[in-house]
XYZ file of C-alpha atoms in Angstrom:
258
model
C 63.184 -21.364 48.276
C 60.732 -18.864 46.783
C 57.966 -21.510 46.750
C 58.205 -21.652 50.559
C 56.942 -18.064 50.697
C 53.142 -17.837 50.719
C 52.827 -14.074 51.272
C 55.367 -11.382 50.447
C 55.362 -7.596 50.498
C 57.948 -5.569 48.624
C 58.561 -1.943 49.584
C 55.023 -1.589 50.956
C 54.107 2.058 51.741
C 50.883 3.670 52.969
C 50.647 7.432 53.367
C 47.726 9.409 54.786
C 47.959 13.072 53.792
C 51.701 13.207 54.352
C 51.728 10.841 57.355
C 53.569 7.597 56.558
C 51.758 4.798 58.422
C 53.599 1.930 56.718
C 57.081 2.681 55.426
C 58.926 0.367 53.002
C 57.853 -2.906 54.667
C 59.333 -6.097 53.197
C 57.586 -9.073 54.767
C 57.885 -12.774 53.946
C 55.464 -15.288 55.467
C 56.495 -18.918 55.007
C 53.981 -21.683 54.360
C 52.914 -23.732 57.349
C 54.212 -21.263 59.956
C 52.756 -18.911 62.549
C 54.109 -15.431 61.841
C 53.438 -12.649 64.362
C 53.414 -8.936 63.622
C 54.090 -6.962 66.807
C 54.952 -3.431 67.851
C 53.844 -0.634 70.171
C 50.551 1.214 69.650
C 50.573 3.227 66.446
C 53.334 1.110 64.911
C 51.271 0.407 61.773
C 50.262 -3.215 62.439
C 46.547 -2.875 61.675
C 47.248 -0.617 58.677
C 49.522 -3.384 57.385
C 46.707 -5.925 57.810
C 44.294 -3.589 56.003
C 46.718 -3.350 53.093
C 47.108 -7.126 52.881
C 43.331 -7.663 52.731
C 42.865 -4.625 50.444
C 40.631 -2.711 52.822
C 43.247 -0.046 52.072
C 45.110 0.540 48.818
C 48.902 0.838 49.142
C 50.509 4.126 48.125
C 53.472 2.210 46.732
C 54.872 -1.304 46.737
C 53.778 -4.811 45.859
C 51.849 -7.605 47.578
C 52.401 -11.163 46.323
C 50.314 -14.141 47.443
C 51.048 -17.706 46.392
C 53.132 -16.402 43.478
C 50.473 -13.945 42.228
C 50.661 -10.153 42.333
C 47.515 -9.168 44.257
C 48.438 -5.506 44.780
C 45.466 -4.167 42.787
C 42.935 -6.880 43.562
C 39.696 -6.222 45.472
C 38.967 -7.685 48.937
C 36.523 -10.274 47.513
C 39.122 -11.509 44.995
C 41.691 -11.885 47.744
C 39.239 -13.785 49.964
C 38.577 -16.167 47.049
C 42.324 -16.782 46.784
C 42.214 -18.019 50.391
C 43.294 -14.977 52.442
C 40.735 -14.882 55.272
C 40.791 -12.363 58.095
C 39.405 -12.625 61.606
C 38.667 -9.131 62.917
C 39.762 -7.474 66.151
C 36.119 -7.059 67.189
C 34.160 -10.306 67.097
C 32.146 -10.468 63.895
C 29.671 -13.278 64.526
C 25.879 -13.047 64.111
C 24.819 -12.643 67.778
C 21.221 -13.918 67.514
C 21.940 -16.950 65.350
C 23.023 -20.219 66.921
C 26.666 -21.242 67.011
C 25.968 -23.907 64.381
C 24.093 -21.445 62.130
C 27.032 -19.023 62.264
C 29.382 -21.690 60.918
C 26.793 -22.775 58.350
C 26.607 -19.244 56.902
C 30.398 -19.281 56.443
C 30.223 -22.732 54.793
C 27.501 -21.515 52.402
C 29.746 -18.653 51.390
C 32.550 -21.064 50.591
C 30.206 -23.303 48.561
C 29.007 -20.367 46.459
C 25.491 -20.435 47.952
C 26.138 -17.493 50.241
C 23.265 -16.026 52.214
C 20.615 -18.300 50.687
C 18.450 -17.827 53.763
C 15.325 -18.650 51.750
C 16.522 -22.221 51.121
C 14.650 -24.930 52.978
C 16.069 -25.943 56.337
C 16.427 -29.488 55.038
C 18.748 -28.483 52.184
C 20.983 -26.619 54.649
C 21.064 -29.602 57.010
C 23.475 -31.263 54.584
C 26.097 -28.803 55.862
C 25.548 -29.672 59.511
C 28.010 -32.568 59.623
C 30.860 -30.331 58.457
C 29.675 -27.591 60.872
C 29.876 -30.003 63.780
C 33.364 -31.152 62.697
C 34.548 -27.532 62.705
C 32.909 -26.853 66.080
C 34.600 -29.941 67.495
C 37.965 -28.658 66.193
C 37.582 -25.447 68.214
C 36.024 -27.093 71.286
C 32.492 -25.793 70.704
C 30.549 -28.970 69.832
C 28.702 -28.742 73.157
C 27.605 -25.163 72.379
C 26.119 -25.777 68.890
C 22.541 -24.827 69.796
C 23.339 -21.756 71.923
C 22.952 -18.363 70.306
C 26.302 -16.664 69.746
C 25.398 -13.848 72.146
C 25.192 -16.393 74.994
C 28.801 -17.530 74.584
C 31.503 -16.388 77.014
C 33.988 -13.968 75.427
C 36.773 -16.476 74.782
C 34.319 -18.919 73.214
C 33.124 -16.183 70.850
C 36.662 -15.898 69.559
C 36.731 -19.694 69.140
C 33.516 -19.419 67.096
C 35.075 -16.720 64.970
C 38.044 -19.011 64.298
C 35.597 -21.809 63.334
C 33.861 -19.506 60.827
C 37.272 -18.514 59.461
C 38.203 -22.211 59.073
C 34.914 -22.827 57.231
C 36.255 -20.594 54.455
C 39.156 -23.072 54.003
C 41.838 -20.399 54.199
C 45.318 -20.795 52.758
C 46.327 -17.897 55.010
C 44.527 -16.978 58.249
C 44.975 -13.371 59.361
C 44.207 -13.040 63.065
C 43.850 -9.492 64.386
C 44.485 -9.311 68.160
C 42.902 -12.749 68.842
C 43.423 -12.535 72.644
C 42.585 -8.863 73.194
C 40.548 -8.179 76.340
C 40.782 -11.732 77.674
C 41.576 -13.116 81.108
C 44.414 -15.629 81.554
C 42.188 -18.706 81.163
C 40.705 -17.525 77.859
C 44.126 -16.396 76.586
C 45.519 -19.888 77.248
C 42.527 -21.532 75.551
C 42.705 -19.354 72.419
C 46.517 -19.669 72.239
C 46.272 -23.461 72.249
C 43.457 -23.280 69.697
C 45.561 -21.153 67.315
C 48.440 -23.612 67.711
C 46.081 -26.501 66.928
C 44.451 -24.998 63.819
C 47.829 -23.809 62.528
C 49.217 -27.354 62.464
C 48.554 -27.626 58.712
C 47.893 -23.992 57.827
C 49.671 -20.639 57.610
C 48.799 -17.961 60.168
C 49.745 -14.283 60.257
C 48.683 -12.602 63.488
C 48.798 -9.161 65.038
C 49.124 -9.633 68.796
C 50.028 -7.460 71.806
C 50.474 -10.269 74.303
C 54.169 -11.186 74.269
C 53.474 -14.399 76.158
C 51.209 -15.588 73.350
C 53.685 -14.550 70.659
C 56.613 -16.124 72.486
C 54.870 -19.455 72.952
C 53.489 -20.082 69.440
C 55.090 -17.837 66.789
C 57.770 -19.308 64.539
C 58.780 -15.872 63.241
C 58.175 -12.414 64.712
C 58.315 -9.160 62.732
C 58.505 -5.966 64.792
C 57.132 -2.667 63.496
C 57.865 0.780 64.877
C 56.619 3.999 63.268
C 55.575 1.974 60.236
C 59.025 0.442 59.687
C 60.255 -3.095 60.192
C 62.950 -2.860 62.881
C 63.569 -6.546 63.667
C 62.611 -10.032 62.553
C 63.352 -13.549 63.712
C 62.442 -16.111 66.392
C 61.291 -14.888 69.823
C 64.610 -15.608 71.564
C 66.396 -13.337 69.112
C 63.808 -10.559 68.831
C 63.236 -10.313 72.603
C 66.920 -9.421 73.107
C 67.132 -6.890 70.287
C 68.051 -3.470 71.785
C 65.905 -1.605 69.226
C 62.878 -3.758 70.114
C 63.413 -3.238 73.844
C 63.621 0.511 73.275
C 60.493 0.496 71.087
C 58.457 -0.974 73.932
C 59.021 2.072 76.161
C 59.597 1.104 79.746
C 60.108 -2.530 78.795
C 63.233 -4.312 79.765
C 64.591 -7.630 78.625
C 63.512 -9.082 81.942
C 59.924 -7.916 81.388
C 59.831 -9.377 77.892
C 61.236 -12.638 79.243
C 58.654 -12.543 82.020
C 55.868 -12.154 79.483
C 57.157 -15.204 77.661
C 57.122 -17.277 80.823
């Protein structure tokens, strides 16, 4: 049913001076699912994300969100609709505490964004919700640390907490496990699975193990075009996908999943 589709692109194209970075991409993200966008370097994944959040304007095509055509809307309008993006590079305030970082995001959602001049007491009313969000991502014991003191994986958890504070209808996660060791990858993977239980997530991710363990649907891009889509078991055996990941074999993809 059409109402099952939260986000849809129709014939999405982005050209840069004759170079086609995204080429006729038709994407459908279903409500309440984790949808992964994968592909080799230069496939157009991040450009696609930038089009969805309107950091880039599409050359051609349509973007529909929750039944509305958002193709010409500005990034702030799209954020207000509930499309919230977590960036590839951690975007927390390093010298504010973990709790203060979440509180800034909550203020933004309440329409009192960046009211730093307000009395501490008036902001304390937000602390209970902040602590709930920190507990959700396993950071309640870190509330009073400054963000810069957090280990790398915990910084990503904080970023997810600030994203949740915006009450997103759709969470866009850009390489959430990039640069992490196995322990942090496992922690963040389980965290994404947990927060996605009653939300919709679209993620760009290189780690096939992560994608294979939590994604309901996987869309594969190569040279800006969608070459395959479906569950992991199907996509990981697709000859075009195996060829796109140069040097990969089915065994290697299966190994990444395990």
